[in-house]
Amino acid sequence: MTDALNRSHIADFRVEVLNGREELRGDLRGLLSARVEENIDAENQHVGQLKIRAVDSGFPIDWIDDRVRIYKTVEDQEFLIGTLMTTWPTEYQRPTGVEVTIGLVGKVAVLERDKVDTAYSLAAGANVVDAVKALIASTGETAMAVTPSPKTLREGMVWPPATSRREIINDLLQSINYMSIHCDRQGRYIIAPWIAPADRPIAYEFREGETSIHLPTWQREADLSTVPNKFIAVSPGTDEEPALVGVATNENPNSPFSYQGRGNRWITERDTAVEAPDQTTIDAIAARRLQGFLSPTAALLVQHAFRPECLPHARVRFVSQGTDTTATIRRQVMTCGSTDLVEAEWREAIRI
C-alpha cells in the first residue's frame, strides 16, 4: 500500500552499504541528505550524492568497491530509489564538525571503464543477447534482468582496441532494437526490447484537484522546426546478402509533423550504417529513430511528490489546467533530507 504518499507526510531516508558482491555490510550513519538523478538520455543513467556528518559508518568503507542502496521512508513504508557505486569522498571542515560529500555513479560505469585491450569481434550468427550477457559477466557483474531473443548477427562485427564494453553492448542491443544498457533501482542490468512510448502501459496518473500531488506551476517546451516525417535506415549488404532498408513514415493526419501536416511534404532523416539481422528489426529501428526525433518536440517539466511507480522509461498520464496528455519519464531528480518533491522532465508519448 502506498496511500501515505498521497497525504501530507515527512519523508526520511536510510542508506545501506554493500560490498562489491552486493552483500550487506551495514547502515551508513550520520546522514544529512541524499540526491539521486535518473536520466535515460545520459551515458550513465544514474548519478547521485550523499552528505554525512563524518565517515562514521561503524566499519571502514571501501570507496573503490563498495556500493550503496538508498531507501526513502514514509511512515512505515520504505522505497528503494537507487543502487549506486561510491566514489572518493570530499571532506569539508565546518564550525559544527566535518561534513563529507560522497559522489555516486550508476553501475553502467563498470561497463564504460572496462575497455577491451585487443580488437573484439563476433561472428555472423552469434546470438546477440547471449553476447551481451557474456560481456557484462566478464566484468564480474552478475545481477541482470534479461529478456531472451533468438536474433543473431546478420554479419560479423568488429570493435577496435580501447572500445568500452558499454559501447560494444549498446551497438549490439541497437542491432536488435533493444534499449540501451541501463540498471534498475535494484542495480540489475536491464536487457530488454524497446517499446514505443505510446504502447507502454500507464504507470501513474497525475490529476489536478484536492488530491493532486504535483505543483500547479509547470512548464511545457516545444521545438517544431526540424521534426522529420520520414526516416530511412539502411543496413549495408555483403557479397552474399543484399542490403536491408527500413522506412518509417508519419502519416497520422492528427499530427502537425506528419506528411499531411507538413502540406504533403516529406522531411527525411537517414542512417546508412545500421546493423540489423532482418527486415522486421530494421523496420522497427527506423520507427524508433523517427520516434526519437519526435520526442524533443514536447517536453513537460513538473514537480511532484514521490511515487514508486514513476520509473525511468515509464509512461504517465497528466491532466492539469486544460492539458490531458501522456508522457514518458526521461529525467527525474529525487532528494532526501530536504524537500520531498521530485523534479521531473517528461516527453509526450506521441504515436507516429
mmCIF file of C-alpha atoms in Angstrom:
data_model
loop_
_atom_site.group_PDB
_atom_site.id
_atom_site.type_symbol
_atom_site.label_atom_id
_atom_site.label_comp_id
_atom_site.label_asym_id
_atom_site.label_seq_id
_atom_site.Cartn_x
_atom_site.Cartn_y
_atom_site.Cartn_z
ATOM 1 C CA MET A 1 0.000 0.000 0.000
ATOM 2 C CA THR A 2 1.341 3.454 -0.904
ATOM 3 C CA ASP A 3 -1.582 5.652 0.271
ATOM 4 C CA ALA A 4 0.682 7.523 2.704
ATOM 5 C CA LEU A 5 2.484 9.063 -0.263
ATOM 6 C CA ASN A 6 -0.700 10.899 -1.255
ATOM 7 C CA ARG A 7 -1.084 12.510 2.158
ATOM 8 C CA SER A 8 0.943 15.249 3.786
ATOM 9 C CA HIS A 9 3.936 13.450 5.272
ATOM 10 C CA ILE A 10 7.518 13.731 6.430
ATOM 11 C CA ALA A 11 9.925 11.618 4.412
ATOM 12 C CA ASP A 12 13.122 10.187 5.884
ATOM 13 C CA PHE A 13 15.784 8.016 4.278
ATOM 14 C CA ARG A 14 18.120 5.149 5.020
ATOM 15 C CA VAL A 15 21.334 4.071 3.292
ATOM 16 C CA GLU A 16 22.750 0.557 3.206
ATOM 17 C CA VAL A 17 26.416 -0.090 2.409
ATOM 18 C CA LEU A 18 27.131 -3.142 0.239
ATOM 19 C CA ASN A 19 30.396 -4.713 -0.798
ATOM 20 C CA GLY A 20 31.360 -5.322 -4.432
ATOM 21 C CA ARG A 21 29.358 -8.566 -4.424
ATOM 22 C CA GLU A 22 26.395 -6.520 -3.150
ATOM 23 C CA GLU A 23 26.323 -8.255 0.207
ATOM 24 C CA LEU A 24 25.056 -6.082 3.040
ATOM 25 C CA ARG A 25 27.750 -4.587 5.271
ATOM 26 C CA GLY A 26 25.523 -2.321 7.378
ATOM 27 C CA ASP A 27 23.689 1.009 7.506
ATOM 28 C CA LEU A 28 25.521 4.282 6.933
ATOM 29 C CA ARG A 29 25.238 6.669 9.885
ATOM 30 C CA GLY A 30 25.429 10.451 10.239
ATOM 31 C CA LEU A 31 23.209 11.058 7.219
ATOM 32 C CA LEU A 32 22.431 14.651 6.197
ATOM 33 C CA SER A 33 20.997 14.397 2.685
ATOM 34 C CA ALA A 34 20.855 12.262 -0.448
ATOM 35 C CA ARG A 35 20.251 13.024 -4.089
ATOM 36 C CA VAL A 36 19.630 10.561 -6.925
ATOM 37 C CA GLU A 37 19.241 11.606 -10.562
ATOM 38 C CA GLU A 38 17.853 9.255 -13.227
ATOM 39 C CA ASN A 39 18.355 10.400 -16.825
ATOM 40 C CA ILE A 40 17.742 7.959 -19.664
ATOM 41 C CA ASP A 41 19.453 10.269 -22.176
ATOM 42 C CA ALA A 42 22.745 10.317 -20.241
ATOM 43 C CA GLU A 43 25.692 7.971 -20.784
ATOM 44 C CA ASN A 44 25.406 6.843 -17.168
ATOM 45 C CA GLN A 45 21.716 7.000 -16.427
ATOM 46 C CA HIS A 46 22.119 7.157 -12.634
ATOM 47 C CA VAL A 47 24.235 9.582 -10.587
ATOM 48 C CA GLY A 48 23.893 10.869 -7.061
ATOM 49 C CA GLN A 49 25.381 12.366 -3.940
ATOM 50 C CA LEU A 50 25.352 11.665 -0.210
ATOM 51 C CA LYS A 51 26.200 14.096 2.560
ATOM 52 C CA ILE A 52 27.085 12.801 6.009
ATOM 53 C CA ARG A 53 28.407 14.397 9.203
ATOM 54 C CA ALA A 54 31.537 12.259 9.255
ATOM 55 C CA VAL A 55 32.806 8.980 7.905
ATOM 56 C CA ASP A 56 31.410 7.087 10.880
ATOM 57 C CA SER A 57 29.669 4.055 9.451
ATOM 58 C CA GLY A 58 30.926 1.727 12.170
ATOM 59 C CA PHE A 59 33.187 -0.045 9.650
ATOM 60 C CA PRO A 60 35.755 1.097 7.067
ATOM 61 C CA ILE A 61 34.239 1.932 3.675
ATOM 62 C CA ASP A 62 35.985 0.795 0.504
ATOM 63 C CA TRP A 63 35.392 3.825 -1.715
ATOM 64 C CA ILE A 64 36.611 1.917 -4.768
ATOM 65 C CA ASP A 65 34.484 -1.215 -4.475
ATOM 66 C CA ASP A 66 31.535 -0.547 -2.164
ATOM 67 C CA ARG A 67 28.014 0.304 -3.316
ATOM 68 C CA VAL A 68 25.078 1.923 -1.541
ATOM 69 C CA ARG A 69 21.333 1.349 -1.613
ATOM 70 C CA ILE A 70 19.245 4.410 -0.793
ATOM 71 C CA TYR A 71 15.740 3.994 0.603
ATOM 72 C CA LYS A 72 13.098 6.687 1.042
ATOM 73 C CA THR A 73 10.933 6.021 4.083
ATOM 74 C CA VAL A 74 7.407 7.346 4.616
ATOM 75 C CA GLU A 75 5.644 6.358 7.832
ATOM 76 C CA ASP A 76 6.095 2.564 7.977
ATOM 77 C CA GLN A 77 6.844 2.161 4.268
ATOM 78 C CA GLU A 78 10.244 2.032 2.583
ATOM 79 C CA PHE A 79 11.023 2.524 -1.119
ATOM 80 C CA LEU A 80 14.306 1.778 -2.873
ATOM 81 C CA ILE A 81 15.372 4.721 -5.061
ATOM 82 C CA GLY A 82 18.792 3.598 -6.232
ATOM 83 C CA THR A 83 21.750 1.223 -6.045
ATOM 84 C CA LEU A 84 24.916 3.133 -6.885
ATOM 85 C CA MET A 85 28.691 2.913 -6.562
ATOM 86 C CA THR A 86 30.662 5.229 -4.311
ATOM 87 C CA THR A 87 33.499 7.496 -5.368
ATOM 88 C CA TRP A 88 36.179 9.054 -3.186
ATOM 89 C CA PRO A 89 34.702 11.408 -0.560
ATOM 90 C CA THR A 90 35.372 15.122 -0.153
ATOM 91 C CA GLU A 91 35.696 16.448 3.392
ATOM 92 C CA TYR A 92 34.590 19.947 4.409
ATOM 93 C CA GLN A 93 35.588 21.483 7.714
ATOM 94 C CA ARG A 94 32.540 23.196 9.227
ATOM 95 C CA PRO A 95 32.157 25.025 12.552
ATOM 96 C CA THR A 96 29.855 22.180 13.588
ATOM 97 C CA GLY A 97 32.323 19.483 12.571
ATOM 98 C CA VAL A 98 33.424 17.547 9.496
ATOM 99 C CA GLU A 99 30.920 17.182 6.665
ATOM 100 C CA VAL A 100 31.618 14.600 3.972
ATOM 101 C CA THR A 101 30.215 14.625 0.435
ATOM 102 C CA ILE A 102 30.248 11.293 -1.391
ATOM 103 C CA GLY A 103 29.735 11.195 -5.139
ATOM 104 C CA LEU A 104 27.710 8.310 -6.553
ATOM 105 C CA VAL A 105 27.567 6.775 -10.022
ATOM 106 C CA GLY A 106 25.406 4.082 -11.559
ATOM 107 C CA LYS A 107 26.719 0.612 -12.275
ATOM 108 C CA VAL A 108 26.852 1.229 -16.030
ATOM 109 C CA ALA A 109 30.135 2.967 -15.164
ATOM 110 C CA VAL A 110 31.626 -0.518 -14.706
ATOM 111 C CA LEU A 111 30.993 -1.235 -18.389
ATOM 112 C CA GLU A 112 32.289 2.166 -19.500
ATOM 113 C CA ARG A 113 35.518 1.945 -17.530
ATOM 114 C CA ASP A 114 36.311 -1.592 -18.732
ATOM 115 C CA LYS A 115 37.761 -1.294 -22.255
ATOM 116 C CA VAL A 116 38.940 -4.138 -24.463
ATOM 117 C CA ASP A 117 42.727 -4.205 -24.935
ATOM 118 C CA THR A 118 42.589 -6.006 -28.283
ATOM 119 C CA ALA A 119 40.126 -5.938 -31.147
ATOM 120 C CA TYR A 120 36.834 -7.522 -30.135
ATOM 121 C CA SER A 121 34.868 -9.424 -32.744
ATOM 122 C CA LEU A 122 31.723 -11.512 -33.066
ATOM 123 C CA ALA A 123 30.969 -13.799 -35.979
ATOM 124 C CA ALA A 124 27.823 -13.779 -38.068
ATOM 125 C CA GLY A 125 25.202 -15.965 -36.435
ATOM 126 C CA ALA A 126 26.163 -15.073 -32.857
ATOM 127 C CA ASN A 127 23.178 -14.691 -30.543
ATOM 128 C CA VAL A 128 23.093 -11.011 -29.574
ATOM 129 C CA VAL A 129 21.573 -11.309 -26.083
ATOM 130 C CA ASP A 130 23.962 -14.112 -25.140
ATOM 131 C CA ALA A 131 26.894 -11.960 -26.287
ATOM 132 C CA VAL A 132 25.676 -9.027 -24.174
ATOM 133 C CA LYS A 133 25.281 -11.228 -21.095
ATOM 134 C CA ALA A 134 28.817 -12.563 -21.569
ATOM 135 C CA LEU A 135 30.240 -9.044 -21.875
ATOM 136 C CA ILE A 136 28.591 -7.980 -18.617
ATOM 137 C CA ALA A 137 29.637 -11.161 -16.814
ATOM 138 C CA SER A 138 33.245 -10.657 -17.948
ATOM 139 C CA THR A 139 33.409 -7.578 -15.677
ATOM 140 C CA GLY A 140 32.392 -9.653 -12.638
ATOM 141 C CA GLU A 141 28.819 -8.317 -12.565
ATOM 142 C CA THR A 142 26.112 -10.964 -12.243
ATOM 143 C CA ALA A 143 22.852 -9.122 -11.457
ATOM 144 C CA MET A 144 20.835 -8.978 -14.688
ATOM 145 C CA ALA A 145 17.198 -8.933 -15.769
ATOM 146 C CA VAL A 146 17.152 -10.418 -19.265
ATOM 147 C CA THR A 147 14.511 -10.748 -21.968
ATOM 148 C CA PRO A 148 15.854 -13.504 -24.247
ATOM 149 C CA SER A 149 15.848 -13.149 -28.026
ATOM 150 C CA PRO A 150 16.603 -15.635 -30.796
ATOM 151 C CA LYS A 151 18.038 -12.871 -33.016
ATOM 152 C CA THR A 152 21.575 -13.298 -34.265
ATOM 153 C CA LEU A 153 24.098 -11.117 -36.070
ATOM 154 C CA ARG A 154 23.462 -10.999 -39.807
ATOM 155 C CA GLU A 155 27.167 -10.380 -40.395
ATOM 156 C CA GLY A 156 30.281 -10.241 -38.236
ATOM 157 C CA MET A 157 31.085 -7.144 -36.180
ATOM 158 C CA VAL A 158 34.493 -5.868 -35.032
ATOM 159 C CA TRP A 159 35.408 -3.179 -32.480
ATOM 160 C CA PRO A 160 38.917 -1.693 -32.201
ATOM 161 C CA PRO A 161 41.102 -1.853 -29.086
ATOM 162 C CA ALA A 162 40.162 0.580 -26.280
ATOM 163 C CA THR A 163 36.439 0.342 -27.058
ATOM 164 C CA SER A 164 34.410 0.254 -23.853
ATOM 165 C CA ARG A 165 32.203 -2.718 -23.109
ATOM 166 C CA ARG A 166 29.287 -0.304 -22.774
ATOM 167 C CA GLU A 167 29.754 0.862 -26.367
ATOM 168 C CA ILE A 168 30.009 -2.703 -27.682
ATOM 169 C CA ILE A 169 26.917 -3.736 -25.723
ATOM 170 C CA ASN A 170 24.866 -0.783 -26.953
ATOM 171 C CA ASP A 171 25.870 -1.422 -30.563
ATOM 172 C CA LEU A 172 24.674 -4.999 -30.167
ATOM 173 C CA LEU A 173 21.425 -4.059 -28.424
ATOM 174 C CA GLN A 174 20.599 -1.435 -31.033
ATOM 175 C CA SER A 175 21.032 -4.033 -33.774
ATOM 176 C CA ILE A 176 18.032 -5.988 -32.416
ATOM 177 C CA ASN A 177 16.006 -2.929 -31.338
ATOM 178 C CA TYR A 178 16.632 -3.346 -27.608
ATOM 179 C CA MET A 179 17.009 -0.450 -25.157
ATOM 180 C CA SER A 180 20.459 0.877 -24.338
ATOM 181 C CA ILE A 181 22.027 -0.889 -21.398
ATOM 182 C CA HIS A 182 20.956 0.534 -18.042
ATOM 183 C CA CYS A 183 20.293 -0.597 -14.494
ATOM 184 C CA ASP A 184 17.117 -0.596 -12.463
ATOM 185 C CA ARG A 185 16.898 0.668 -8.891
ATOM 186 C CA GLN A 186 17.902 -2.777 -7.593
ATOM 187 C CA GLY A 187 21.152 -2.475 -9.548
ATOM 188 C CA ARG A 188 20.304 -5.142 -12.124
ATOM 189 C CA TYR A 189 21.479 -4.653 -15.707
ATOM 190 C CA ILE A 190 18.375 -4.481 -17.894
ATOM 191 C CA ILE A 191 18.474 -6.271 -21.266
ATOM 192 C CA ALA A 192 15.046 -5.699 -22.791
ATOM 193 C CA PRO A 193 13.313 -4.721 -26.055
ATOM 194 C CA TRP A 194 12.466 -1.124 -26.771
ATOM 195 C CA ILE A 195 8.714 -0.428 -26.716
ATOM 196 C CA ALA A 196 7.210 2.612 -28.423
ATOM 197 C CA PRO A 197 6.211 5.157 -25.750
ATOM 198 C CA ALA A 198 2.555 5.231 -26.825
ATOM 199 C CA ASP A 199 2.395 1.428 -26.411
ATOM 200 C CA ARG A 200 3.612 1.408 -22.797
ATOM 201 C CA PRO A 201 1.020 0.988 -20.028
ATOM 202 C CA ILE A 202 0.129 3.961 -17.834
ATOM 203 C CA ALA A 203 2.188 3.667 -14.643
ATOM 204 C CA TYR A 204 0.575 6.558 -12.787
ATOM 205 C CA GLU A 205 -1.989 9.320 -13.411
ATOM 206 C CA PHE A 206 -1.295 12.873 -12.276
ATOM 207 C CA ARG A 207 -4.543 14.805 -11.989
ATOM 208 C CA GLU A 208 -5.215 18.294 -10.647
ATOM 209 C CA GLY A 209 -7.639 18.747 -7.744
ATOM 210 C CA GLU A 210 -7.802 18.232 -3.995
ATOM 211 C CA THR A 211 -5.763 15.022 -4.175
ATOM 212 C CA SER A 212 -3.205 16.369 -6.641
ATOM 213 C CA ILE A 213 0.419 15.508 -5.871
ATOM 214 C CA HIS A 214 2.032 17.864 -8.426
ATOM 215 C CA LEU A 215 2.607 21.600 -8.148
ATOM 216 C CA PRO A 216 0.186 23.796 -10.129
ATOM 217 C CA THR A 217 3.121 25.577 -11.764
ATOM 218 C CA TRP A 218 4.660 23.534 -14.555
ATOM 219 C CA GLN A 219 6.380 24.174 -17.870
ATOM 220 C CA ARG A 220 5.960 22.942 -21.430
ATOM 221 C CA GLU A 221 8.670 23.311 -24.082
ATOM 222 C CA ALA A 222 8.404 22.650 -27.809
ATOM 223 C CA ASP A 223 10.709 22.802 -30.841
ATOM 224 C CA LEU A 224 8.734 22.168 -34.001
ATOM 225 C CA SER A 225 11.043 23.496 -36.701
ATOM 226 C CA THR A 226 13.062 20.448 -37.796
ATOM 227 C CA VAL A 227 10.926 17.431 -36.936
ATOM 228 C CA PRO A 228 11.104 14.877 -39.802
ATOM 229 C CA ASN A 229 8.196 12.771 -41.007
ATOM 230 C CA LYS A 230 10.272 10.041 -42.644
ATOM 231 C CA PHE A 231 13.283 8.026 -41.529
ATOM 232 C CA ILE A 232 15.268 5.661 -43.774
ATOM 233 C CA ALA A 233 17.524 3.063 -42.122
ATOM 234 C CA VAL A 234 19.965 1.078 -44.282
ATOM 235 C CA SER A 235 21.905 -1.999 -43.208
ATOM 236 C CA PRO A 236 24.709 -2.450 -45.777
ATOM 237 C CA GLY A 237 24.781 -5.704 -47.696
ATOM 238 C CA THR A 238 27.558 -8.199 -48.270
ATOM 239 C CA ASP A 239 28.627 -10.325 -51.208
ATOM 240 C CA GLU A 240 26.142 -12.955 -50.023
ATOM 241 C CA GLU A 241 23.382 -10.799 -48.515
ATOM 242 C CA PRO A 242 21.554 -7.813 -50.051
ATOM 243 C CA ALA A 243 21.220 -4.556 -48.138
ATOM 244 C CA LEU A 244 18.232 -4.157 -45.820
ATOM 245 C CA VAL A 245 16.218 -0.931 -45.950
ATOM 246 C CA GLY A 246 13.682 0.116 -43.332
ATOM 247 C CA VAL A 247 11.411 3.101 -43.896
ATOM 248 C CA ALA A 248 9.229 4.689 -41.232
ATOM 249 C CA THR A 249 6.790 7.470 -42.058
ATOM 250 C CA ASN A 250 4.485 9.716 -40.110
ATOM 251 C CA GLU A 251 1.204 9.900 -41.997
ATOM 252 C CA ASN A 252 -1.022 10.491 -38.994
ATOM 253 C CA PRO A 253 -3.466 13.226 -40.107
ATOM 254 C CA ASN A 254 -3.784 14.379 -36.487
ATOM 255 C CA SER A 255 -0.040 15.019 -36.162
ATOM 256 C CA PRO A 256 1.247 18.501 -37.092
ATOM 257 C CA PHE A 257 4.559 16.906 -38.120
ATOM 258 C CA SER A 258 3.099 14.315 -40.496
ATOM 259 C CA TYR A 259 3.232 14.272 -44.283
ATOM 260 C CA GLN A 260 -0.247 15.757 -44.319
ATOM 261 C CA GLY A 261 0.520 18.230 -41.535
ATOM 262 C CA ARG A 262 3.580 19.481 -43.438
ATOM 263 C CA GLY A 263 1.475 20.275 -46.517
ATOM 264 C CA ASN A 264 2.115 16.905 -48.237
ATOM 265 C CA ARG A 265 5.882 17.337 -47.981
ATOM 266 C CA TRP A 266 8.441 14.779 -46.836
ATOM 267 C CA ILE A 267 11.163 15.862 -44.398
ATOM 268 C CA THR A 268 13.578 12.933 -44.285
ATOM 269 C CA GLU A 269 16.376 11.799 -41.983
ATOM 270 C CA ARG A 270 18.547 8.743 -42.686
ATOM 271 C CA ASP A 271 21.235 6.437 -41.329
ATOM 272 C CA THR A 272 23.062 4.295 -43.874
ATOM 273 C CA ALA A 273 25.165 2.296 -41.392
ATOM 274 C CA VAL A 274 22.604 0.465 -39.284
ATOM 275 C CA GLU A 275 23.267 -3.052 -38.004
ATOM 276 C CA ALA A 276 20.159 -5.238 -38.210
ATOM 277 C CA PRO A 277 19.696 -9.019 -38.594
ATOM 278 C CA ASP A 278 16.419 -8.984 -40.552
ATOM 279 C CA GLN A 279 13.721 -6.851 -42.208
ATOM 280 C CA THR A 280 11.420 -6.822 -39.185
ATOM 281 C CA THR A 281 14.174 -5.458 -36.982
ATOM 282 C CA ILE A 282 15.329 -2.750 -39.365
ATOM 283 C CA ASP A 283 11.727 -1.605 -39.820
ATOM 284 C CA ALA A 284 11.413 -1.351 -36.042
ATOM 285 C CA ILE A 285 14.704 0.543 -35.792
ATOM 286 C CA ALA A 286 13.523 3.045 -38.407
ATOM 287 C CA ALA A 287 10.287 3.568 -36.462
ATOM 288 C CA ARG A 288 12.232 4.014 -33.225
ATOM 289 C CA ARG A 289 14.597 6.551 -34.767
ATOM 290 C CA LEU A 290 11.689 8.533 -36.201
ATOM 291 C CA GLN A 291 10.027 8.437 -32.779
ATOM 292 C CA GLY A 292 13.259 9.753 -31.292
ATOM 293 C CA PHE A 293 13.073 12.856 -33.445
ATOM 294 C CA LEU A 294 9.543 13.442 -32.178
ATOM 295 C CA SER A 295 10.478 13.124 -28.500
ATOM 296 C CA PRO A 296 12.139 16.534 -28.033
ATOM 297 C CA THR A 297 9.174 18.357 -29.527
ATOM 298 C CA ALA A 298 7.049 18.245 -26.367
ATOM 299 C CA ALA A 299 8.806 18.389 -23.009
ATOM 300 C CA LEU A 300 6.963 18.771 -19.712
ATOM 301 C CA LEU A 301 8.819 19.979 -16.613
ATOM 302 C CA VAL A 302 6.859 19.059 -13.486
ATOM 303 C CA GLN A 303 7.498 18.914 -9.745
ATOM 304 C CA HIS A 304 5.573 16.256 -7.855
ATOM 305 C CA ALA A 305 5.570 14.131 -4.734
ATOM 306 C CA PHE A 306 7.483 10.854 -4.905
ATOM 307 C CA ARG A 307 5.678 7.841 -6.364
ATOM 308 C CA PRO A 308 7.444 4.448 -6.639
ATOM 309 C CA GLU A 309 5.582 3.672 -9.889
ATOM 310 C CA CYS A 310 7.331 6.564 -11.650
ATOM 311 C CA LEU A 311 10.391 4.791 -13.010
ATOM 312 C CA PRO A 312 12.615 5.853 -15.931
ATOM 313 C CA HIS A 313 11.004 4.991 -19.301
ATOM 314 C CA ALA A 314 7.577 4.683 -17.643
ATOM 315 C CA ARG A 315 4.521 6.327 -19.187
ATOM 316 C CA VAL A 316 2.320 8.619 -17.108
ATOM 317 C CA ARG A 317 -0.917 10.489 -17.726
ATOM 318 C CA PHE A 318 -1.006 14.201 -16.922
ATOM 319 C CA VAL A 319 -4.282 16.088 -16.509
ATOM 320 C CA SER A 320 -3.811 19.696 -15.441
ATOM 321 C CA GLN A 321 -5.146 23.142 -16.390
ATOM 322 C CA GLY A 322 -6.711 22.051 -19.654
ATOM 323 C CA THR A 323 -3.919 19.673 -20.650
ATOM 324 C CA ASP A 324 -4.699 15.964 -20.894
ATOM 325 C CA THR A 325 -1.778 14.014 -22.308
ATOM 326 C CA THR A 326 0.512 11.065 -21.730
ATOM 327 C CA ALA A 327 4.274 11.282 -21.465
ATOM 328 C CA THR A 328 7.332 9.150 -20.731
ATOM 329 C CA ILE A 329 9.738 9.860 -17.885
ATOM 330 C CA ARG A 330 13.095 10.942 -19.292
ATOM 331 C CA ARG A 331 14.775 12.534 -16.276
ATOM 332 C CA GLN A 332 13.979 12.939 -12.590
ATOM 333 C CA VAL A 333 15.823 14.124 -9.513
ATOM 334 C CA MET A 334 14.884 12.693 -6.113
ATOM 335 C CA THR A 335 16.151 14.253 -2.899
ATOM 336 C CA CYS A 336 16.077 13.078 0.699
ATOM 337 C CA GLY A 337 16.650 15.114 3.821
ATOM 338 C CA SER A 338 15.095 18.319 2.477
ATOM 339 C CA THR A 339 12.225 18.634 0.026
ATOM 340 C CA ASP A 340 10.255 15.540 -0.868
ATOM 341 C CA LEU A 341 9.443 16.877 -4.336
ATOM 342 C CA VAL A 342 10.713 15.117 -7.449
ATOM 343 C CA GLU A 343 11.936 17.365 -10.260
ATOM 344 C CA ALA A 344 10.772 15.559 -13.399
ATOM 345 C CA GLU A 345 11.225 16.000 -17.129
ATOM 346 C CA TRP A 346 8.785 14.107 -19.310
ATOM 347 C CA ARG A 347 8.348 13.717 -23.066
ATOM 348 C CA GLU A 348 4.895 13.493 -24.570
ATOM 349 C CA ALA A 349 4.150 9.998 -25.837
ATOM 350 C CA ILE A 350 3.297 10.703 -29.458
ATOM 351 C CA ARG A 351 2.093 7.857 -31.665
ATOM 352 C CA ILE A 352 3.510 8.134 -35.188
#
